JSON list of C-alpha atoms in Angstrom, two decimals:
[
{"chain": "A", "resi": 1, "resn": "SER", "atom": "CA", "xyz": [-20.55, 31.58, -21.65]},
{"chain": "A", "resi": 2, "resn": "GLN", "atom": "CA", "xyz": [-18.17, 30.28, -18.90]},
{"chain": "A", "resi": 3, "resn": "THR", "atom": "CA", "xyz": [-19.14, 30.40, -15.39]},
{"chain": "A", "resi": 4, "resn": "ILE", "atom": "CA", "xyz": [-17.49, 29.15, -12.07]},
{"chain": "A", "resi": 5, "resn": "HIS", "atom": "CA", "xyz": [-19.32, 28.10, -8.96]},
{"chain": "A", "resi": 6, "resn": "GLN", "atom": "CA", "xyz": [-17.97, 28.00, -5.47]},
{"chain": "A", "resi": 7, "resn": "TRP", "atom": "CA", "xyz": [-19.67, 26.75, -2.36]},
{"chain": "A", "resi": 8, "resn": "PRO", "atom": "CA", "xyz": [-20.56, 27.21, 0.21]},
{"chain": "A", "resi": 9, "resn": "ALA", "atom": "CA", "xyz": [-20.53, 30.95, 0.79]},
{"chain": "A", "resi": 10, "resn": "THR", "atom": "CA", "xyz": [-19.83, 30.84, 4.31]},
{"chain": "A", "resi": 11, "resn": "LEU", "atom": "CA", "xyz": [-18.82, 28.13, 6.62]},
{"chain": "A", "resi": 12, "resn": "VAL", "atom": "CA", "xyz": [-18.20, 27.71, 10.55]},
{"chain": "A", "resi": 13, "resn": "GLN", "atom": "CA", "xyz": [-16.43, 24.50, 11.53]},
{"chain": "A", "resi": 14, "resn": "PRO", "atom": "CA", "xyz": [-15.13, 23.33, 14.86]},
{"chain": "A", "resi": 15, "resn": "VAL", "atom": "CA", "xyz": [-11.33, 22.63, 15.35]},
{"chain": "A", "resi": 16, "resn": "GLY", "atom": "CA", "xyz": [-10.71, 18.96, 14.21]},
{"chain": "A", "resi": 17, "resn": "SER", "atom": "CA", "xyz": [-13.55, 18.59, 11.87]},
{"chain": "A", "resi": 18, "resn": "PRO", "atom": "CA", "xyz": [-13.16, 17.96, 8.25]},
{"chain": "A", "resi": 19, "resn": "LEU", "atom": "CA", "xyz": [-13.42, 20.21, 5.27]},
{"chain": "A", "resi": 20, "resn": "SER", "atom": "CA", "xyz": [-14.49, 19.87, 1.81]},
{"chain": "A", "resi": 21, "resn": "LEU", "atom": "CA", "xyz": [-14.90, 22.92, -0.55]},
{"chain": "A", "resi": 22, "resn": "GLU", "atom": "CA", "xyz": [-16.21, 22.37, -4.11]},
{"chain": "A", "resi": 23, "resn": "CYS", "atom": "CA", "xyz": [-15.50, 24.57, -7.07]},
{"chain": "A", "resi": 24, "resn": "THR", "atom": "CA", "xyz": [-16.79, 23.62, -10.44]},
{"chain": "A", "resi": 25, "resn": "VAL", "atom": "CA", "xyz": [-16.31, 25.43, -13.97]},
{"chain": "A", "resi": 26, "resn": "GLU", "atom": "CA", "xyz": [-18.84, 25.58, -16.92]},
{"chain": "A", "resi": 27, "resn": "GLY", "atom": "CA", "xyz": [-18.29, 26.01, -20.41]},
{"chain": "A", "resi": 28, "resn": "THR", "atom": "CA", "xyz": [-14.69, 25.52, -20.87]},
{"chain": "A", "resi": 29, "resn": "SER", "atom": "CA", "xyz": [-12.62, 22.40, -21.21]},
{"chain": "A", "resi": 30, "resn": "ASN", "atom": "CA", "xyz": [-9.11, 21.80, -19.44]},
{"chain": "A", "resi": 31, "resn": "PRO", "atom": "CA", "xyz": [-9.01, 24.69, -17.59]},
{"chain": "A", "resi": 32, "resn": "ASN", "atom": "CA", "xyz": [-5.95, 25.64, -15.24]},
{"chain": "A", "resi": 33, "resn": "LEU", "atom": "CA", "xyz": [-7.83, 25.75, -11.73]},
{"chain": "A", "resi": 34, "resn": "TYR", "atom": "CA", "xyz": [-6.48, 27.50, -8.69]},
{"chain": "A", "resi": 35, "resn": "TRP", "atom": "CA", "xyz": [-7.04, 27.33, -4.87]},
{"chain": "A", "resi": 36, "resn": "TYR", "atom": "CA", "xyz": [-6.19, 30.85, -2.98]},
{"chain": "A", "resi": 37, "resn": "ARG", "atom": "CA", "xyz": [-6.43, 32.03, 0.49]},
{"chain": "A", "resi": 38, "resn": "GLN", "atom": "CA", "xyz": [-6.71, 35.52, 1.06]},
{"chain": "A", "resi": 39, "resn": "ALA", "atom": "CA", "xyz": [-6.00, 36.95, 4.72]},
{"chain": "A", "resi": 40, "resn": "ALA", "atom": "CA", "xyz": [-8.21, 39.78, 5.94]},
{"chain": "A", "resi": 41, "resn": "GLY", "atom": "CA", "xyz": [-7.21, 42.87, 4.36]},
{"chain": "A", "resi": 42, "resn": "ARG", "atom": "CA", "xyz": [-4.18, 41.29, 2.13]},
{"chain": "A", "resi": 43, "resn": "GLY", "atom": "CA", "xyz": [-3.71, 39.73, -1.09]},
{"chain": "A", "resi": 44, "resn": "LEU", "atom": "CA", "xyz": [-4.07, 36.27, -2.35]},
{"chain": "A", "resi": 45, "resn": "GLN", "atom": "CA", "xyz": [-1.74, 33.39, -1.43]},
{"chain": "A", "resi": 46, "resn": "LEU", "atom": "CA", "xyz": [-1.67, 30.61, -3.92]},
{"chain": "A", "resi": 47, "resn": "LEU", "atom": "CA", "xyz": [-2.48, 27.15, -2.18]},
{"chain": "A", "resi": 48, "resn": "PHE", "atom": "CA", "xyz": [-2.93, 24.62, -5.18]},
{"chain": "A", "resi": 49, "resn": "TYR", "atom": "CA", "xyz": [-3.10, 24.71, -8.97]},
{"chain": "A", "resi": 50, "resn": "SER", "atom": "CA", "xyz": [-4.04, 22.01, -11.54]},
{"chain": "A", "resi": 51, "resn": "VAL", "atom": "CA", "xyz": [-3.17, 21.84, -15.10]},
{"chain": "A", "resi": 52, "resn": "GLY", "atom": "CA", "xyz": [-5.21, 18.83, -15.48]},
{"chain": "A", "resi": 53, "resn": "ILE", "atom": "CA", "xyz": [-7.31, 15.76, -13.85]},
{"chain": "A", "resi": 54, "resn": "GLY", "atom": "CA", "xyz": [-5.48, 14.35, -11.21]},
{"chain": "A", "resi": 55, "resn": "GLN", "atom": "CA", "xyz": [-2.52, 16.62, -11.52]},
{"chain": "A", "resi": 56, "resn": "ILE", "atom": "CA", "xyz": [-1.99, 19.02, -8.31]},
{"chain": "A", "resi": 57, "resn": "SER", "atom": "CA", "xyz": [0.80, 21.20, -7.31]},
{"chain": "A", "resi": 58, "resn": "SER", "atom": "CA", "xyz": [1.02, 22.61, -3.87]},
{"chain": "A", "resi": 59, "resn": "GLU", "atom": "CA", "xyz": [2.84, 26.15, -3.44]},
{"chain": "A", "resi": 60, "resn": "VAL", "atom": "CA", "xyz": [2.80, 26.12, 0.52]},
{"chain": "A", "resi": 61, "resn": "PRO", "atom": "CA", "xyz": [3.08, 23.50, 3.11]},
{"chain": "A", "resi": 62, "resn": "GLN", "atom": "CA", "xyz": [-0.10, 23.29, 5.07]},
{"chain": "A", "resi": 63, "resn": "ASN", "atom": "CA", "xyz": [-3.08, 21.59, 6.73]},
{"chain": "A", "resi": 64, "resn": "LEU", "atom": "CA", "xyz": [-4.85, 21.24, 3.29]},
{"chain": "A", "resi": 65, "resn": "SER", "atom": "CA", "xyz": [-4.97, 19.12, 0.31]},
{"chain": "A", "resi": 66, "resn": "ALA", "atom": "CA", "xyz": [-6.62, 19.40, -3.00]},
{"chain": "A", "resi": 67, "resn": "SER", "atom": "CA", "xyz": [-8.01, 17.04, -5.74]},
{"chain": "A", "resi": 68, "resn": "ARG", "atom": "CA", "xyz": [-9.30, 17.18, -9.23]},
{"chain": "A", "resi": 69, "resn": "PRO", "atom": "CA", "xyz": [-11.61, 14.42, -9.83]},
{"chain": "A", "resi": 70, "resn": "GLN", "atom": "CA", "xyz": [-12.97, 15.45, -13.01]},
{"chain": "A", "resi": 71, "resn": "ASP", "atom": "CA", "xyz": [-11.51, 18.18, -15.70]},
{"chain": "A", "resi": 72, "resn": "ARG", "atom": "CA", "xyz": [-13.95, 21.07, -14.49]},
{"chain": "A", "resi": 73, "resn": "GLN", "atom": "CA", "xyz": [-14.11, 20.05, -10.55]},
{"chain": "A", "resi": 74, "resn": "PHE", "atom": "CA", "xyz": [-11.58, 21.04, -7.83]},
{"chain": "A", "resi": 75, "resn": "ILE", "atom": "CA", "xyz": [-11.89, 20.29, -4.38]},
{"chain": "A", "resi": 76, "resn": "LEU", "atom": "CA", "xyz": [-10.16, 21.64, -1.09]},
{"chain": "A", "resi": 77, "resn": "SER", "atom": "CA", "xyz": [-9.98, 19.51, 1.68]},
{"chain": "A", "resi": 78, "resn": "SER", "atom": "CA", "xyz": [-8.59, 18.92, 5.21]},
{"chain": "A", "resi": 79, "resn": "LYS", "atom": "CA", "xyz": [-8.90, 16.11, 7.40]},
{"chain": "A", "resi": 80, "resn": "LYS", "atom": "CA", "xyz": [-8.54, 18.10, 10.45]},
{"chain": "A", "resi": 81, "resn": "LEU", "atom": "CA", "xyz": [-9.08, 21.56, 10.71]},
{"chain": "A", "resi": 82, "resn": "LEU", "atom": "CA", "xyz": [-7.08, 24.15, 12.81]},
{"chain": "A", "resi": 83, "resn": "LEU", "atom": "CA", "xyz": [-7.76, 27.59, 13.99]},
{"chain": "A", "resi": 84, "resn": "SER", "atom": "CA", "xyz": [-5.24, 28.89, 11.61]},
{"chain": "A", "resi": 85, "resn": "ASP", "atom": "CA", "xyz": [-7.10, 27.75, 8.56]},
{"chain": "A", "resi": 86, "resn": "SER", "atom": "CA", "xyz": [-9.93, 30.48, 9.22]},
{"chain": "A", "resi": 87, "resn": "GLY", "atom": "CA", "xyz": [-9.87, 32.82, 6.29]},
{"chain": "A", "resi": 88, "resn": "PHE", "atom": "CA", "xyz": [-11.42, 33.60, 2.92]},
{"chain": "A", "resi": 89, "resn": "TYR", "atom": "CA", "xyz": [-10.80, 30.79, -0.01]},
{"chain": "A", "resi": 90, "resn": "LEU", "atom": "CA", "xyz": [-11.07, 31.44, -3.44]},
{"chain": "A", "resi": 91, "resn": "CYS", "atom": "CA", "xyz": [-11.44, 29.32, -6.50]},
{"chain": "A", "resi": 92, "resn": "ALA", "atom": "CA", "xyz": [-9.93, 30.45, -9.90]},
{"chain": "A", "resi": 93, "resn": "TRP", "atom": "CA", "xyz": [-9.60, 29.46, -13.39]},
{"chain": "A", "resi": 94, "resn": "SER", "atom": "CA", "xyz": [-7.74, 30.45, -16.55]},
{"chain": "A", "resi": 95, "resn": "VAL", "atom": "CA", "xyz": [-7.57, 29.32, -20.16]},
{"chain": "A", "resi": 96, "resn": "ALA", "atom": "CA", "xyz": [-3.75, 29.28, -20.01]},
{"chain": "A", "resi": 97, "resn": "ALA", "atom": "CA", "xyz": [-1.09, 29.80, -17.49]},
{"chain": "A", "resi": 98, "resn": "GLY", "atom": "CA", "xyz": [-0.71, 33.53, -16.50]},
{"chain": "A", "resi": 99, "resn": "ASN", "atom": "CA", "xyz": [-1.01, 35.12, -20.15]},
{"chain": "A", "resi": 100, "resn": "THR", "atom": "CA", "xyz": [-4.99, 35.72, -19.87]},
{"chain": "A", "resi": 101, "resn": "GLU", "atom": "CA", "xyz": [-7.34, 36.58, -17.28]},
{"chain": "A", "resi": 102, "resn": "ALA", "atom": "CA", "xyz": [-8.07, 34.56, -14.22]},
{"chain": "A", "resi": 103, "resn": "PHE", "atom": "CA", "xyz": [-11.66, 33.92, -13.40]},
{"chain": "A", "resi": 104, "resn": "PHE", "atom": "CA", "xyz": [-12.91, 33.72, -9.73]},
{"chain": "A", "resi": 105, "resn": "GLY", "atom": "CA", "xyz": [-15.60, 32.28, -7.94]},
{"chain": "A", "resi": 106, "resn": "GLN", "atom": "CA", "xyz": [-17.47, 34.22, -5.09]},
{"chain": "A", "resi": 107, "resn": "GLY", "atom": "CA", "xyz": [-15.17, 32.87, -2.38]},
{"chain": "A", "resi": 108, "resn": "THR", "atom": "CA", "xyz": [-16.06, 31.04, 0.97]},
{"chain": "A", "resi": 109, "resn": "ARG", "atom": "CA", "xyz": [-15.75, 32.45, 4.26]},
{"chain": "A", "resi": 110, "resn": "LEU", "atom": "CA", "xyz": [-14.24, 29.73, 6.46]},
{"chain": "A", "resi": 111, "resn": "THR", "atom": "CA", "xyz": [-14.13, 30.43, 10.23]},
{"chain": "A", "resi": 112, "resn": "VAL", "atom": "CA", "xyz": [-12.86, 27.59, 12.53]},
{"chain": "A", "resi": 113, "resn": "VAL", "atom": "CA", "xyz": [-14.08, 27.72, 15.86]},
{"chain": "B", "resi": 1, "resn": "SER", "atom": "CA", "xyz": [6.91, 35.97, -1.59]},
{"chain": "B", "resi": 2, "resn": "GLN", "atom": "CA", "xyz": [4.95, 39.07, -2.37]},
{"chain": "B", "resi": 3, "resn": "GLN", "atom": "CA", "xyz": [5.71, 40.28, -6.16]},
{"chain": "B", "resi": 4, "resn": "GLY", "atom": "CA", "xyz": [3.34, 43.23, -6.45]},
{"chain": "B", "resi": 5, "resn": "GLU", "atom": "CA", "xyz": [2.99, 45.98, -3.96]},
{"chain": "B", "resi": 6, "resn": "GLU", "atom": "CA", "xyz": [0.21, 48.45, -4.31]},
{"chain": "B", "resi": 7, "resn": "ASP", "atom": "CA", "xyz": [0.41, 51.93, -2.94]},
{"chain": "B", "resi": 8, "resn": "PRO", "atom": "CA", "xyz": [-1.36, 53.63, -1.24]},
{"chain": "B", "resi": 9, "resn": "GLN", "atom": "CA", "xyz": [-2.64, 50.99, 1.05]},
{"chain": "B", "resi": 10, "resn": "ALA", "atom": "CA", "xyz": [-5.79, 52.90, 1.38]},
{"chain": "B", "resi": 11, "resn": "LEU", "atom": "CA", "xyz": [-7.33, 55.77, -0.55]},
{"chain": "B", "resi": 12, "resn": "SER", "atom": "CA", "xyz": [-10.53, 57.99, 0.24]},
{"chain": "B", "resi": 13, "resn": "ILE", "atom": "CA", "xyz": [-11.41, 60.48, -2.40]},
{"chain": "B", "resi": 14, "resn": "GLN", "atom": "CA", "xyz": [-14.85, 62.35, -3.30]},
{"chain": "B", "resi": 15, "resn": "GLU", "atom": "CA", "xyz": [-16.96, 61.13, -6.06]},
{"chain": "B", "resi": 16, "resn": "GLY", "atom": "CA", "xyz": [-16.21, 62.68, -9.46]},
{"chain": "B", "resi": 17, "resn": "GLU", "atom": "CA", "xyz": [-12.25, 62.74, -8.57]},
{"chain": "B", "resi": 18, "resn": "ASN", "atom": "CA", "xyz": [-9.75, 60.95, -10.36]},
{"chain": "B", "resi": 19, "resn": "ALA", "atom": "CA", "xyz": [-8.14, 57.99, -8.48]},
{"chain": "B", "resi": 20, "resn": "THR", "atom": "CA", "xyz": [-4.77, 56.82, -8.82]},
{"chain": "B", "resi": 21, "resn": "MET", "atom": "CA", "xyz": [-3.12, 53.64, -7.68]},
{"chain": "B", "resi": 22, "resn": "ASN", "atom": "CA", "xyz": [0.23, 52.26, -8.06]},
{"chain": "B", "resi": 23, "resn": "CYS", "atom": "CA", "xyz": [1.94, 48.84, -8.23]},
{"chain": "B", "resi": 24, "resn": "SER", "atom": "CA", "xyz": [5.54, 47.79, -7.86]},
{"chain": "B", "resi": 25, "resn": "TYR", "atom": "CA", "xyz": [7.27, 44.51, -8.63]},
{"chain": "B", "resi": 26, "resn": "LYS", "atom": "CA", "xyz": [10.58, 43.01, -8.43]},
{"chain": "B", "resi": 27, "resn": "THR", "atom": "CA", "xyz": [11.38, 40.69, -11.14]},
{"chain": "B", "resi": 28, "resn": "SER", "atom": "CA", "xyz": [10.86, 40.55, -14.98]},
{"chain": "B", "resi": 29, "resn": "ILE", "atom": "CA", "xyz": [7.26, 40.08, -16.15]},
{"chain": "B", "resi": 30, "resn": "ASN", "atom": "CA", "xyz": [5.27, 38.74, -19.06]},
{"chain": "B", "resi": 31, "resn": "ASN", "atom": "CA", "xyz": [2.34, 40.82, -18.09]},
{"chain": "B", "resi": 32, "resn": "LEU", "atom": "CA", "xyz": [0.66, 42.76, -15.38]},
{"chain": "B", "resi": 33, "resn": "GLN", "atom": "CA", "xyz": [-3.19, 42.68, -14.60]},
{"chain": "B", "resi": 34, "resn": "TRP", "atom": "CA", "xyz": [-5.37, 44.56, -12.31]},
{"chain": "B", "resi": 35, "resn": "TYR", "atom": "CA", "xyz": [-8.16, 43.16, -10.71]},
{"chain": "B", "resi": 36, "resn": "ARG", "atom": "CA", "xyz": [-10.94, 44.73, -8.49]},
{"chain": "B", "resi": 37, "resn": "GLN", "atom": "CA", "xyz": [-12.71, 43.07, -5.17]},
{"chain": "B", "resi": 38, "resn": "ASN", "atom": "CA", "xyz": [-15.95, 44.15, -3.64]},
{"chain": "B", "resi": 39, "resn": "SER", "atom": "CA", "xyz": [-15.87, 43.36, 0.03]},
{"chain": "B", "resi": 40, "resn": "GLY", "atom": "CA", "xyz": [-16.32, 39.68, 0.79]},
{"chain": "B", "resi": 41, "resn": "ARG", "atom": "CA", "xyz": [-16.40, 38.72, -2.89]},
{"chain": "B", "resi": 42, "resn": "GLY", "atom": "CA", "xyz": [-14.41, 37.17, -5.45]},
{"chain": "B", "resi": 43, "resn": "LEU", "atom": "CA", "xyz": [-11.96, 39.17, -7.86]},
{"chain": "B", "resi": 44, "resn": "VAL", "atom": "CA", "xyz": [-12.91, 40.66, -11.10]},
{"chain": "B", "resi": 45, "resn": "HIS", "atom": "CA", "xyz": [-10.44, 41.12, -13.80]},
{"chain": "B", "resi": 46, "resn": "LEU", "atom": "CA", "xyz": [-10.24, 44.85, -14.97]},
{"chain": "B", "resi": 47, "resn": "ILE", "atom": "CA", "xyz": [-7.33, 44.96, -17.54]},
{"chain": "B", "resi": 48, "resn": "LEU", "atom": "CA", "xyz": [-4.02, 43.21, -18.62]},
{"chain": "B", "resi": 49, "resn": "ILE", "atom": "CA", "xyz": [-1.11, 45.10, -19.92]},
{"chain": "B", "resi": 50, "resn": "ARG", "atom": "CA", "xyz": [1.85, 43.21, -21.56]},
{"chain": "B", "resi": 51, "resn": "SER", "atom": "CA", "xyz": [5.50, 43.91, -20.84]},
{"chain": "B", "resi": 52, "resn": "ASN", "atom": "CA", "xyz": [5.78, 45.36, -24.34]},
{"chain": "B", "resi": 53, "resn": "GLU", "atom": "CA", "xyz": [2.94, 47.76, -23.89]},
{"chain": "B", "resi": 54, "resn": "ARG", "atom": "CA", "xyz": [3.12, 51.17, -22.22]},
{"chain": "B", "resi": 55, "resn": "GLU", "atom": "CA", "xyz": [-0.32, 52.30, -21.75]},
{"chain": "B", "resi": 56, "resn": "LYS", "atom": "CA", "xyz": [-3.84, 50.92, -22.06]},
{"chain": "B", "resi": 57, "resn": "HIS", "atom": "CA", "xyz": [-7.33, 51.88, -21.57]},
{"chain": "B", "resi": 58, "resn": "SER", "atom": "CA", "xyz": [-10.71, 50.52, -20.96]},
{"chain": "B", "resi": 59, "resn": "GLY", "atom": "CA", "xyz": [-13.60, 52.99, -20.42]},
{"chain": "B", "resi": 60, "resn": "ARG", "atom": "CA", "xyz": [-12.78, 54.83, -17.71]},
{"chain": "B", "resi": 61, "resn": "LEU", "atom": "CA", "xyz": [-9.75, 53.19, -16.52]},
{"chain": "B", "resi": 62, "resn": "ARG", "atom": "CA", "xyz": [-5.99, 54.03, -17.85]},
{"chain": "B", "resi": 63, "resn": "VAL", "atom": "CA", "xyz": [-3.21, 51.58, -16.91]},
{"chain": "B", "resi": 64, "resn": "THR", "atom": "CA", "xyz": [0.55, 52.31, -17.52]},
{"chain": "B", "resi": 65, "resn": "LEU", "atom": "CA", "xyz": [3.35, 50.05, -17.35]},
{"chain": "B", "resi": 66, "resn": "ASP", "atom": "CA", "xyz": [7.09, 51.28, -16.82]},
{"chain": "B", "resi": 67, "resn": "THR", "atom": "CA", "xyz": [9.22, 47.99, -17.22]},
{"chain": "B", "resi": 68, "resn": "SER", "atom": "CA", "xyz": [12.21, 50.13, -16.67]},
{"chain": "B", "resi": 69, "resn": "LYS", "atom": "CA", "xyz": [10.82, 51.19, -13.13]},
{"chain": "B", "resi": 70, "resn": "LYS", "atom": "CA", "xyz": [9.12, 47.90, -12.52]},
{"chain": "B", "resi": 71, "resn": "SER", "atom": "CA", "xyz": [5.96, 49.88, -11.77]},
{"chain": "B", "resi": 72, "resn": "SER", "atom": "CA", "xyz": [2.37, 49.95, -12.94]},
{"chain": "B", "resi": 73, "resn": "SER", "atom": "CA", "xyz": [-0.33, 52.63, -12.12]},
{"chain": "B", "resi": 74, "resn": "LEU", "atom": "CA", "xyz": [-4.12, 52.30, -12.53]},
{"chain": "B", "resi": 75, "resn": "LEU", "atom": "CA", "xyz": [-6.05, 55.63, -12.86]},
{"chain": "B", "resi": 76, "resn": "ILE", "atom": "CA", "xyz": [-9.79, 55.47, -12.63]},
{"chain": "B", "resi": 77, "resn": "THR", "atom": "CA", "xyz": [-11.38, 58.61, -13.88]},
{"chain": "B", "resi": 78, "resn": "ALA", "atom": "CA", "xyz": [-14.60, 60.50, -12.85]},
{"chain": "B", "resi": 79, "resn": "SER", "atom": "CA", "xyz": [-14.97, 58.08, -10.06]},
{"chain": "B", "resi": 80, "resn": "ARG", "atom": "CA", "xyz": [-18.33, 56.82, -8.96]},
{"chain": "B", "resi": 81, "resn": "ALA", "atom": "CA", "xyz": [-19.53, 55.45, -5.56]},
{"chain": "B", "resi": 82, "resn": "ALA", "atom": "CA", "xyz": [-19.81, 51.93, -7.27]},
{"chain": "B", "resi": 83, "resn": "ASP", "atom": "CA", "xyz": [-15.93, 52.06, -7.75]},
{"chain": "B", "resi": 84, "resn": "THR", "atom": "CA", "xyz": [-15.64, 51.63, -3.98]},
{"chain": "B", "resi": 85, "resn": "ALA", "atom": "CA", "xyz": [-13.54, 48.31, -3.77]},
{"chain": "B", "resi": 86, "resn": "SER", "atom": "CA", "xyz": [-10.16, 46.99, -3.36]},
{"chain": "B", "resi": 87, "resn": "TYR", "atom": "CA", "xyz": [-7.93, 46.82, -6.30]},
{"chain": "B", "resi": 88, "resn": "PHE", "atom": "CA", "xyz": [-4.96, 44.38, -6.78]},
{"chain": "B", "resi": 89, "resn": "CYS", "atom": "CA", "xyz": [-2.23, 44.19, -9.10]},
{"chain": "B", "resi": 90, "resn": "ALA", "atom": "CA", "xyz": [-1.05, 40.62, -10.29]},
{"chain": "B", "resi": 91, "resn": "THR", "atom": "CA", "xyz": [2.12, 39.90, -12.16]},
{"chain": "B", "resi": 92, "resn": "ASP", "atom": "CA", "xyz": [2.95, 36.72, -14.41]},
{"chain": "B", "resi": 93, "resn": "ALA", "atom": "CA", "xyz": [6.52, 36.58, -13.58]},
{"chain": "B", "resi": 94, "resn": "ALA", "atom": "CA", "xyz": [8.64, 35.28, -16.31]},
{"chain": "B", "resi": 95, "resn": "GLY", "atom": "CA", "xyz": [9.56, 31.51, -15.11]},
{"chain": "B", "resi": 96, "resn": "SER", "atom": "CA", "xyz": [7.03, 31.90, -12.36]},
{"chain": "B", "resi": 97, "resn": "ASN", "atom": "CA", "xyz": [5.46, 28.34, -13.42]},
{"chain": "B", "resi": 98, "resn": "TYR", "atom": "CA", "xyz": [1.47, 29.09, -13.46]},
{"chain": "B", "resi": 99, "resn": "GLN", "atom": "CA", "xyz": [1.75, 31.64, -10.63]},
{"chain": "B", "resi": 100, "resn": "LEU", "atom": "CA", "xyz": [-0.14, 34.97, -10.62]},
{"chain": "B", "resi": 101, "resn": "ILE", "atom": "CA", "xyz": [1.79, 36.86, -7.88]},
{"chain": "B", "resi": 102, "resn": "TRP", "atom": "CA", "xyz": [-0.40, 39.32, -5.98]},
{"chain": "B", "resi": 103, "resn": "GLY", "atom": "CA", "xyz": [0.05, 42.55, -4.23]},
{"chain": "B", "resi": 104, "resn": "ALA", "atom": "CA", "xyz": [-1.80, 43.38, -0.72]},
{"chain": "B", "resi": 105, "resn": "GLY", "atom": "CA", "xyz": [-4.05, 45.64, -2.78]},
{"chain": "B", "resi": 106, "resn": "THR", "atom": "CA", "xyz": [-5.28, 49.34, -2.42]},
{"chain": "B", "resi": 107, "resn": "LYS", "atom": "CA", "xyz": [-8.66, 49.67, -0.58]},
{"chain": "B", "resi": 108, "resn": "LEU", "atom": "CA", "xyz": [-10.60, 52.52, -2.38]},
{"chain": "B", "resi": 109, "resn": "ILE", "atom": "CA", "xyz": [-13.42, 54.50, -0.68]},
{"chain": "B", "resi": 110, "resn": "ILE", "atom": "CA", "xyz": [-15.44, 56.67, -2.88]},
{"chain": "B", "resi": 111, "resn": "LYS", "atom": "CA", "xyz": [-17.56, 59.37, -0.78]},
{"chain": "B", "resi": 112, "resn": "PRO", "atom": "CA", "xyz": [-20.51, 60.46, -2.24]}
]
């Protein structure tokens, strides 16, 4: 069966520090991968998606970047965090674009102080 | 921009009652999905309804889709305390290029 792992669950980082959030998927090949951010009490904002190794599309300009070094690994990074980067980050995967369900990780609560 | 908009924003009902949440969207869609999110956790897929379907059932869940009104509803029958969560609709808008577009969600509280 397929599983998705996202870590860490919570993270407190000082302003200006780097960030690396990792997400891995097991039990499937060539998934579509997504990074979302969710503001408190709000819906999901798509940050990045990837349809294959090394293929990253960015949906919003921001202080973050994403990479897909392996088929089932998706990394969200920042060189220097801003206070506004605080939020709840969710990784997800799907078999095909939009026509099937998305499977989510448990999320990372990032607080930039 | 936000495609789906759920209403109400919050709903509090007694255990055993039915809960109805609505979602409206703006553009043509291929399908519409409903997800549940427990506080501080990831989202869990509940049900997907395609644009050529009008109603779908899964256990205590009933989803309807009215493409003429660009709206969907999620009905949870015989609610339980464990149904307390936020519920989101997401649309795969035609031509959206891999995106699911999300509403802001309905926060459902089931009082024991």
